Coordinates of C-alpha atoms and ligand atoms in Angstrom, one line a residue:
M13 CA 35.1 -1.0 11.5
Y14 CA 31.8 -2.9 11.7
D15 CA 31.5 -6.5 12.9
V16 CA 29.3 -7.4 10.0
T17 CA 28.2 -5.9 6.5
I18 CA 25.4 -7.2 4.9
S19 CA 24.5 -6.0 1.2
G20 CA 20.7 -6.2 0.8
A21 CA 17.8 -5.8 3.1
G22 CA 15.4 -8.1 1.9
P23 CA 13.9 -11.1 4.2
A24 CA 17.6 -12.7 4.1
G25 CA 19.6 -9.7 5.3
A26 CA 17.0 -8.0 7.5
L27 CA 16.6 -11.2 9.5
C28 CA 20.2 -12.0 9.5
G29 CA 21.0 -8.1 10.5
S30 CA 18.5 -8.4 13.6
I31 CA 19.7 -11.8 14.9
I32 CA 23.6 -10.5 14.8
A33 CA 22.6 -6.8 16.3
K34 CA 20.7 -8.7 19.1
A35 CA 23.8 -10.6 20.1
G36 CA 25.4 -7.2 20.8
Y37 CA 27.4 -6.7 17.4
N38 CA 27.6 -3.8 15.3
V39 CA 25.9 -4.5 11.9
I40 CA 25.3 -2.4 8.9
I41 CA 22.9 -3.3 6.0
F42 CA 23.1 -1.3 2.6
D43 CA 20.4 -1.7 0.3
K44 CA 20.3 -0.3 -3.2
A45 CA 16.7 0.5 -3.4
K46 CA 14.6 3.4 -1.9
L47 CA 13.1 1.8 0.8
P48 CA 10.6 0.8 1.4
W49 CA 10.3 -0.9 -2.0
R50 CA 8.2 -3.9 -3.1
K51 CA 10.2 -6.6 -4.3
P52 CA 8.4 -8.2 -7.1
C53 CA 7.0 -11.6 -5.5
G54 CA 3.9 -13.7 -5.1
G55 CA 4.1 -12.9 -1.6
G56 CA 3.1 -16.7 -0.6
V57 CA 4.8 -17.2 2.7
P58 CA 4.9 -21.0 3.6
E59 CA 4.1 -22.5 7.1
H60 CA 7.2 -24.1 7.7
V61 CA 8.4 -20.4 7.9
Y62 CA 6.3 -20.4 11.3
S63 CA 6.7 -24.1 12.4
E64 CA 10.4 -23.9 12.3
G65 CA 10.4 -20.7 14.4
L66 CA 12.0 -18.3 11.9
L67 CA 8.9 -15.8 12.3
N68 CA 6.2 -15.6 15.0
Y69 CA 2.9 -16.2 13.1
D70 CA 0.9 -14.3 16.3
E71 CA 3.2 -11.3 15.7
L72 CA 2.6 -10.9 12.2
K73 CA -1.1 -11.5 12.6
R74 CA -1.2 -8.8 15.2
A75 CA 1.0 -6.4 13.2
N76 CA -1.7 -7.0 10.5
I77 CA 1.1 -8.3 8.3
I78 CA -0.7 -11.3 7.0
E79 CA -3.0 -10.4 3.9
K80 CA -4.6 -13.6 4.0
D81 CA -4.5 -17.1 5.6
T82 CA -4.9 -19.8 2.9
K83 CA -5.9 -23.6 3.3
D84 CA -5.0 -25.4 0.4
M85 CA -3.6 -25.1 -3.1
Y86 CA -5.6 -25.4 -6.6
L87 CA -3.9 -26.7 -9.7
R88 CA -5.5 -26.1 -13.1
S89 CA -4.2 -27.8 -16.3
N90 CA -4.2 -26.2 -19.9
T91 CA -7.5 -28.5 -20.5
G92 CA -9.3 -27.1 -17.4
K93 CA -8.3 -30.5 -15.0
E94 CA -8.4 -29.6 -11.7
L95 CA -6.7 -30.9 -8.5
I96 CA -6.7 -29.2 -4.8
V97 CA -4.2 -30.5 -2.3
E98 CA -4.3 -29.2 1.5
T99 CA -1.4 -27.4 2.8
P100 CA -0.7 -26.8 6.3
G101 CA -1.7 -23.1 6.0
E102 CA 0.4 -20.7 3.6
T103 CA -0.1 -17.1 4.4
V104 CA 0.0 -14.4 1.8
V105 CA 1.6 -10.9 2.5
D106 CA 2.2 -7.9 0.7
R107 CA 6.3 -7.8 0.0
K108 CA 6.4 -4.1 0.6
I109 CA 5.0 -4.1 4.4
F110 CA 6.6 -7.5 5.1
D111 CA 10.1 -6.5 4.3
Q112 CA 9.6 -3.1 6.2
Y113 CA 8.5 -5.3 9.3
L114 CA 11.5 -7.5 8.9
R115 CA 13.9 -4.3 8.7
D116 CA 12.0 -2.5 11.4
K117 CA 13.1 -5.6 13.7
A118 CA 16.7 -5.3 12.6
L119 CA 16.5 -1.4 13.4
D120 CA 14.8 -2.3 16.6
A121 CA 17.7 -4.8 17.5
G122 CA 20.5 -2.1 16.9
A123 CA 21.2 -2.7 13.0
I124 CA 22.1 0.3 11.0
I125 CA 19.9 0.0 7.7
Q126 CA 21.1 2.6 4.6
D127 CA 19.1 2.6 1.6
Q128 CA 20.0 3.9 -2.1
K129 CA 23.6 2.5 -1.6
T130 CA 24.5 -0.2 -4.1
V131 CA 27.4 -2.8 -3.1
I132 CA 29.4 -3.0 -6.1
D133 CA 32.6 -4.6 -4.9
I134 CA 34.4 -6.8 -2.1
V135 CA 37.4 -5.6 -0.4
R136 CA 40.2 -8.3 0.6
D137 CA 42.9 -7.8 3.1
D138 CA 46.5 -8.8 2.8
N139 CA 45.7 -12.4 3.7
D140 CA 43.0 -12.3 1.0
Y141 CA 40.2 -12.6 3.7
I142 CA 37.2 -10.3 2.4
N143 CA 37.1 -7.6 5.0
G144 CA 34.7 -5.2 3.4
V145 CA 32.6 -3.8 0.2
K146 CA 32.6 -0.9 -1.9
I147 CA 29.5 1.2 -1.8
K148 CA 28.1 3.5 -4.3
D149 CA 25.7 6.4 -4.1
S150 CA 24.9 9.8 -5.4
S151 CA 27.9 11.1 -3.7
G152 CA 30.6 8.5 -5.2
V153 CA 32.1 5.1 -4.0
K154 CA 33.4 4.5 -0.4
E155 CA 35.0 1.6 1.3
I156 CA 33.3 0.0 4.4
N157 CA 35.1 -2.3 6.2
S158 CA 34.1 -5.4 8.5
N159 CA 35.4 -8.3 10.0
I160 CA 32.3 -10.5 8.0
V161 CA 30.7 -9.8 4.7
I162 CA 27.2 -11.4 4.0
A163 CA 25.8 -11.5 0.6
A164 CA 22.0 -11.1 0.9
D165 CA 21.5 -9.0 -2.2
G166 CA 19.3 -11.4 -4.0
V167 CA 19.4 -12.8 -7.9
G168 CA 21.6 -10.1 -8.9
S169 CA 24.1 -10.3 -6.4
K170 CA 27.8 -9.5 -8.2
I171 CA 29.6 -9.8 -4.9
V172 CA 29.1 -13.5 -4.5
V173 CA 30.7 -14.0 -8.0
K174 CA 33.5 -11.7 -7.0
A175 CA 34.1 -13.5 -3.6
G176 CA 34.3 -16.5 -5.8
L177 CA 31.4 -18.3 -4.2
R178 CA 29.5 -19.0 -7.4
K179 CA 29.7 -18.4 -11.2
K180 CA 27.5 -16.1 -13.0
W181 CA 24.3 -17.1 -13.9
T182 CA 23.7 -18.4 -17.1
Q183 CA 20.1 -17.6 -19.0
D184 CA 18.6 -21.2 -17.9
D185 CA 19.6 -20.6 -14.4
Y186 CA 16.6 -18.2 -13.8
A187 CA 13.1 -17.7 -14.9
I188 CA 11.5 -14.2 -15.6
C189 CA 8.2 -13.2 -13.4
S190 CA 5.8 -10.9 -14.0
V191 CA 3.7 -10.0 -11.1
A192 CA 0.6 -7.7 -10.5
L193 CA -1.6 -6.4 -7.5
I194 CA -5.0 -6.4 -8.5
E195 CA -8.5 -5.2 -7.1
G196 CA -11.7 -6.3 -8.0
Y197 CA -11.1 -10.1 -7.3
I198 CA -14.3 -11.7 -6.1
E199 CA -13.6 -12.9 -2.5
S200 CA -16.7 -14.9 -2.5
E201 CA -15.5 -17.4 -5.4
P202 CA -15.0 -20.7 -4.1
L203 CA -11.2 -20.6 -4.1
S204 CA -10.9 -17.5 -2.3
N205 CA -8.7 -19.0 0.3
S206 CA -6.8 -21.1 -2.1
M207 CA -3.2 -20.6 -3.5
Q208 CA -4.2 -21.0 -7.2
L209 CA -1.7 -22.1 -10.0
F210 CA -2.3 -22.5 -13.9
I211 CA -0.2 -24.5 -15.6
D212 CA -0.5 -23.6 -19.6
D213 CA 2.2 -23.4 -21.8
N214 CA 0.6 -20.6 -23.6
I215 CA 0.3 -18.5 -20.8
A216 CA 3.3 -19.1 -18.8
P217 CA 5.8 -21.0 -21.1
N218 CA 7.8 -23.8 -19.0
S219 CA 6.4 -22.3 -15.8
Y220 CA 3.2 -21.6 -14.4
A221 CA 0.9 -18.7 -13.6
W222 CA -0.5 -17.8 -10.4
L223 CA -3.3 -16.0 -8.1
F224 CA -2.7 -15.3 -4.5
P225 CA -5.6 -14.0 -2.5
M226 CA -5.0 -10.9 -0.5
R227 CA -7.8 -9.0 1.8
D228 CA -10.1 -6.6 0.4
N229 CA -10.7 -8.0 -2.9
K230 CA -7.1 -7.7 -3.9
A231 CA -5.1 -10.6 -5.1
N232 CA -1.7 -10.9 -6.6
I233 CA -1.3 -12.5 -9.6
G234 CA 1.8 -13.6 -11.9
V235 CA 3.3 -15.6 -14.5
G236 CA 6.6 -17.2 -14.9
I237 CA 8.7 -17.7 -18.3
W238 CA 11.7 -20.3 -18.7
K239 CA 13.8 -20.7 -21.6
K240 CA 11.6 -20.1 -24.7
S241 CA 9.7 -17.0 -24.7
K242 CA 8.1 -15.3 -27.7
K243 CA 6.7 -12.4 -25.8
R244 CA 7.8 -10.6 -22.5
A245 CA 6.7 -11.9 -19.5
M246 CA 4.2 -9.1 -18.5
D247 CA 2.8 -9.7 -22.1
Y248 CA 1.7 -13.2 -20.8
L249 CA 0.5 -12.0 -17.6
M250 CA -1.8 -9.5 -19.6
K251 CA -2.8 -12.7 -21.8
L252 CA -3.9 -14.4 -18.3
T253 CA -6.1 -11.8 -17.5
Q254 CA -8.3 -12.1 -20.7
Q255 CA -8.7 -15.9 -20.3
P256 CA -12.1 -16.9 -19.7
F257 CA -11.6 -18.6 -16.2
F258 CA -9.7 -15.9 -15.0
K259 CA -12.4 -13.5 -16.0
K260 CA -14.8 -15.4 -13.7
K261 CA -12.6 -14.7 -10.6
I262 CA -12.9 -10.9 -11.1
D263 CA -15.7 -8.3 -11.1
E264 CA -14.9 -6.6 -14.4
K265 CA -16.3 -3.1 -13.1
K266 CA -13.8 -3.2 -10.3
F267 CA -11.1 -5.0 -12.1
K268 CA -7.8 -2.7 -11.8
I269 CA -4.1 -3.6 -11.6
F270 CA -2.5 -1.1 -8.9
W271 CA 1.0 -2.1 -9.2
K272 CA 3.0 -4.2 -11.5
S273 CA 6.7 -5.3 -12.3
S274 CA 8.8 -8.2 -13.4
Y275 CA 12.0 -9.8 -11.7
P276 CA 14.1 -12.6 -12.4
I277 CA 14.0 -15.7 -10.1
P278 CA 16.8 -18.2 -9.5
I279 CA 15.6 -21.8 -10.4
Q280 CA 18.5 -24.3 -10.3
G281 CA 19.0 -24.5 -6.8
V282 CA 22.2 -23.6 -5.0
K283 CA 25.1 -23.4 -6.9
G284 CA 28.8 -23.2 -5.6
R285 CA 30.1 -22.6 -2.2
T286 CA 28.2 -20.6 0.2
Y287 CA 31.2 -19.5 2.6
G288 CA 34.6 -18.4 2.2
D289 CA 37.2 -16.2 4.3
G290 CA 35.1 -13.4 6.2
V291 CA 32.0 -14.2 3.6
M292 CA 28.8 -16.0 3.5
G293 CA 26.2 -16.1 0.9
I294 CA 22.5 -16.2 1.8
G295 CA 18.9 -16.6 0.0
D296 CA 18.4 -15.7 -3.5
S297 CA 22.0 -14.5 -4.0
M298 CA 23.3 -18.2 -4.0
G299 CA 20.2 -19.7 -5.4
F300 CA 17.9 -20.9 -2.6
V301 CA 14.7 -21.1 -4.2
A302 CA 12.5 -24.3 -4.6
P303 CA 13.0 -24.9 -8.4
I304 CA 9.3 -25.9 -9.2
I305 CA 7.3 -23.7 -7.1
G306 CA 9.8 -20.8 -6.9
E307 CA 9.5 -20.4 -3.3
G308 CA 12.2 -18.8 -1.7
I309 CA 11.3 -16.8 1.4
F310 CA 11.5 -19.8 3.9
S311 CA 15.2 -20.3 2.5
A312 CA 16.0 -16.8 2.5
L313 CA 15.1 -16.5 6.2
L314 CA 16.5 -19.8 7.2
T315 CA 19.8 -19.3 5.9
G316 CA 19.7 -15.5 7.0
K317 CA 19.4 -17.2 10.5
L318 CA 22.0 -19.8 10.0
A319 CA 24.6 -17.3 8.7
A320 CA 23.7 -15.2 11.8
Q321 CA 24.4 -18.0 14.0
S322 CA 27.9 -18.9 12.7
A323 CA 28.8 -15.3 12.2
I324 CA 28.3 -14.8 16.0
K325 CA 30.3 -17.8 16.8
A326 CA 33.1 -16.4 14.7
L327 CA 32.7 -13.0 16.2
K328 CA 33.1 -14.5 19.7
I329 CA 36.4 -16.4 18.8
G330 CA 37.8 -13.6 16.4
D331 CA 38.1 -15.9 13.6
Y332 CA 36.5 -15.3 10.3
S333 CA 38.1 -18.0 8.4
K334 CA 36.4 -20.6 6.2
K335 CA 37.2 -23.1 8.6
I336 CA 34.6 -21.5 11.0
L337 CA 32.0 -20.3 8.5
K338 CA 32.0 -23.8 6.9
E339 CA 29.6 -24.3 9.8
Y340 CA 27.1 -22.4 8.0
Q341 CA 26.9 -24.5 4.9
R342 CA 26.8 -27.9 7.2
N343 CA 24.0 -26.2 9.1
W344 CA 21.8 -25.5 5.9
A345 CA 22.5 -28.9 4.3
K346 CA 20.8 -30.8 7.2
F347 CA 17.8 -29.1 6.3
G348 CA 17.9 -31.6 3.1
L349 CA 17.7 -28.4 0.8
K350 CA 20.0 -29.6 -1.6
E351 CA 18.1 -32.9 -1.8
G352 CA 14.6 -31.1 -2.0
Y353 CA 16.1 -28.9 -4.8
N354 CA 17.6 -31.8 -6.8
F355 CA 14.5 -33.8 -6.4
Q356 CA 12.3 -30.8 -7.9
K357 CA 14.6 -30.1 -10.5
M358 CA 14.8 -33.6 -12.0
M359 CA 10.7 -33.6 -11.9
R360 CA 10.4 -30.4 -13.4
D361 CA 13.0 -30.9 -16.1
M362 CA 11.0 -34.0 -17.0
M363 CA 7.7 -31.9 -16.9
V364 CA 8.8 -28.9 -19.0
D365 CA 9.6 -31.2 -22.0
N366 CA 5.9 -31.2 -22.8
I367 CA 4.4 -29.4 -19.9
D368 CA 0.9 -29.4 -20.6
E369 CA 0.5 -32.9 -21.7
N370 CA 2.7 -34.1 -18.9
F371 CA 0.9 -31.8 -16.1
N372 CA -2.5 -33.5 -17.4
K373 CA -1.0 -36.8 -16.6
L374 CA 0.2 -35.9 -13.2
I375 CA -3.3 -34.4 -12.4
D376 CA -4.7 -37.9 -13.5
W377 CA -2.2 -39.9 -11.6
A378 CA -3.0 -37.4 -8.4
L379 CA -6.7 -38.2 -8.8
E380 CA -6.3 -41.9 -8.8
N381 CA -6.3 -41.9 -5.2
E382 CA -5.6 -40.2 -1.7
E383 CA -1.9 -41.0 -1.2
N384 CA -1.2 -39.9 -4.7
R385 CA -2.9 -36.5 -4.2
K386 CA -0.9 -36.0 -1.0
L387 CA 2.5 -36.7 -2.7
I388 CA 1.6 -34.1 -5.3
G389 CA 0.6 -31.9 -2.7
E390 CA 4.3 -32.3 -0.7
M391 CA 6.0 -31.8 -4.2
F392 CA 4.3 -28.6 -5.2
V393 CA 4.0 -27.2 -1.7
S394 CA 7.5 -28.3 -1.1
G395 CA 7.1 -27.9 2.9
T396 CA 8.0 -31.3 3.8
S397 CA 10.3 -32.2 1.1
L398 CA 12.5 -29.1 1.9
V399 CA 12.2 -29.4 5.7
G400 CA 14.2 -32.4 6.8
N401 CA 15.1 -35.0 4.1
I402 CA 12.6 -35.7 1.6
P403 CA 10.5 -38.6 2.5
S404 CA 11.7 -42.0 0.9
E405 CA 8.0 -43.1 0.1
L406 CA 7.5 -39.5 -2.1
I407 CA 10.6 -40.4 -4.2
S408 CA 10.1 -44.1 -4.7
K409 CA 6.3 -43.9 -5.1
I410 CA 6.9 -40.9 -7.9
T411 CA 10.0 -42.3 -9.5
K412 CA 8.1 -45.8 -9.9
E413 CA 4.7 -44.9 -10.9
L414 CA 4.3 -41.2 -12.0
L415 CA 7.8 -40.5 -13.9
P416 CA 7.5 -43.7 -15.8
R417 CA 3.8 -42.4 -17.2
I418 CA 5.2 -39.1 -18.1
K419 CA 8.2 -40.6 -19.9
S420 CA 5.6 -42.6 -22.0
K421 CA 4.3 -40.9 -25.0
Ligands
FAD523 C1 7.7 -12.6 -9.2 C2 8.3 -13.6 -8.0 C3 7.4 -14.4 -7.3 C4 7.8 -14.8 -6.2 N1 7.1 -15.4 -5.5 C5 7.6 -16.1 -4.3 C6 6.3 -16.4 -3.3 O1 5.2 -16.3 -3.5 N2 6.8 -17.3 -2.3 C7 8.1 -17.2 -2.1 O2 8.4 -17.9 -0.9 N3 9.1 -16.8 -2.8 C8 8.5 -16.2 -4.0 N4 9.7 -15.6 -5.0 C9 11.1 -15.6 -4.2 C10 11.3 -14.7 -3.2 O3 10.8 -13.6 -3.7 C11 12.8 -14.6 -3.0 O4 13.4 -16.0 -2.8 C12 13.2 -13.8 -1.7 O5 12.5 -12.5 -2.0 C13 14.5 -14.0 -1.6 O6 14.9 -13.0 -0.4 P1 16.2 -12.6 -0.4 O7 16.7 -11.8 0.8 O8 17.3 -13.5 -0.6 O9 16.2 -11.5 -1.7 P2 15.6 -10.3 -2.0 O10 14.1 -10.3 -1.6 O11 15.5 -10.1 -3.7 O12 16.1 -9.1 -1.3 C14 17.6 -8.6 -2.2 C15 17.8 -7.1 -1.4 O13 19.0 -6.8 -1.9 C16 19.0 -5.4 -2.5 N5 20.1 -5.3 -3.2 C17 20.1 -6.0 -4.8 N6 21.3 -5.7 -5.2 C18 22.0 -4.8 -4.3 C19 23.2 -4.4 -4.1 N7 24.2 -4.7 -5.3 N8 23.5 -3.7 -3.2 C20 22.8 -3.4 -2.0 N9 21.5 -3.8 -2.1 C21 21.2 -4.9 -3.2 C22 17.7 -5.4 -3.0 O14 17.2 -4.1 -3.5 C23 16.7 -6.3 -2.1 O15 16.2 -5.5 -1.0 C24 9.2 -14.8 -5.9 C25 10.1 -14.4 -6.7 C26 9.8 -13.5 -7.7 C27 10.6 -12.9 -8.6

């Protein structure tokens, strides 16, 4: 019998497991992948991961985990309109290395991690409390019992549905992203320290494409597609690499895709309840992802930490009921995540109606003055709007000035 079972050893599960193990409780984390694996991701780790104390920047730097420190975000429309907004300093990581760093910390703290074990179901006790999981591996199906189960198994989590925390996603609840790591990126190009986003319905339908710089002339490139799609996301990614503006960023002789993959990302915000008797859901499993930009590493780590704190409290008093675990939901709500997601969803849904034209209008508005530019920065970078409550000036200026322009034909 374990104190806590965690399904999924990504950022949410690994950080959560390390905090609980550090407090002296026995934790087992299962992951279906053969570890270490590289979760398909842009690898953009926002500054508020560090300023909120979720990870220690200096430690990551010393451990050589940070591929690139960036200073701003560059946005480009389909007609070539450009906007640069300063960021508090986003870092870029390789998820294969970053996730393993987090798992190593969990192991150091005393957590057990077992890979190639898929959590396929939850187990309930006579009082209907969740008190374990069923795992499947090459030797068959086994039942593992624990006082608390934490779902950290990402967008495809089945146990959050079985536990009654949320409904199954519908197709509109997620976008499909394709991502590639490339060599041959020209590090001396003017934007070599910028997170770069390209908004063009022909390249990334209803979403965006990106280039995030890495070290040694490498970069992470990707596209998202949402709702309509004539082709697969990977076909769109290949289309991105053929664009003249993209070709200027690479040395064609050295250009090589050395890894690529596709993966869904939940983009409708948190749906359902994130706790129940003996159970909590964290990270992507519950939809903790910013709906415009698709950033979810911050909230995976944040919810991992907050769920760990609530689990420790419950373990101390021996009460794993939803009455006690509800504290987890109250605590993440204080960060204004729901309000931030709702605001971003409203903006995004208005934009995707006619994304190319609307995005050009948005850039024009942002370029009118410094204040507008900063507000757009906050909306895209998501930092301030998601940590704490959204600044009311942001909402009122955008709703009074920008939205009417977007709505006007
Ligand atoms: C292409 C793409 C680009 C992205 N880019 C960014 C970005 O640049 N910045 C950012 O902040 N966010 C980005 N995101 C979102 C980010 O990847 C996620 O929000 C983040 O990884 C969530 O962490 P997590 O631990 O909740 O889930 P995950 O990282 O998905 O980890 C879940 C873990 O659970 C395991 N698992 C799954 N099912 C089971 C099971 N049944 N049993 C056991 N284990 C299981 C998986 O193998 C995995 O290791 C991107 C997402 C995608 C798809």
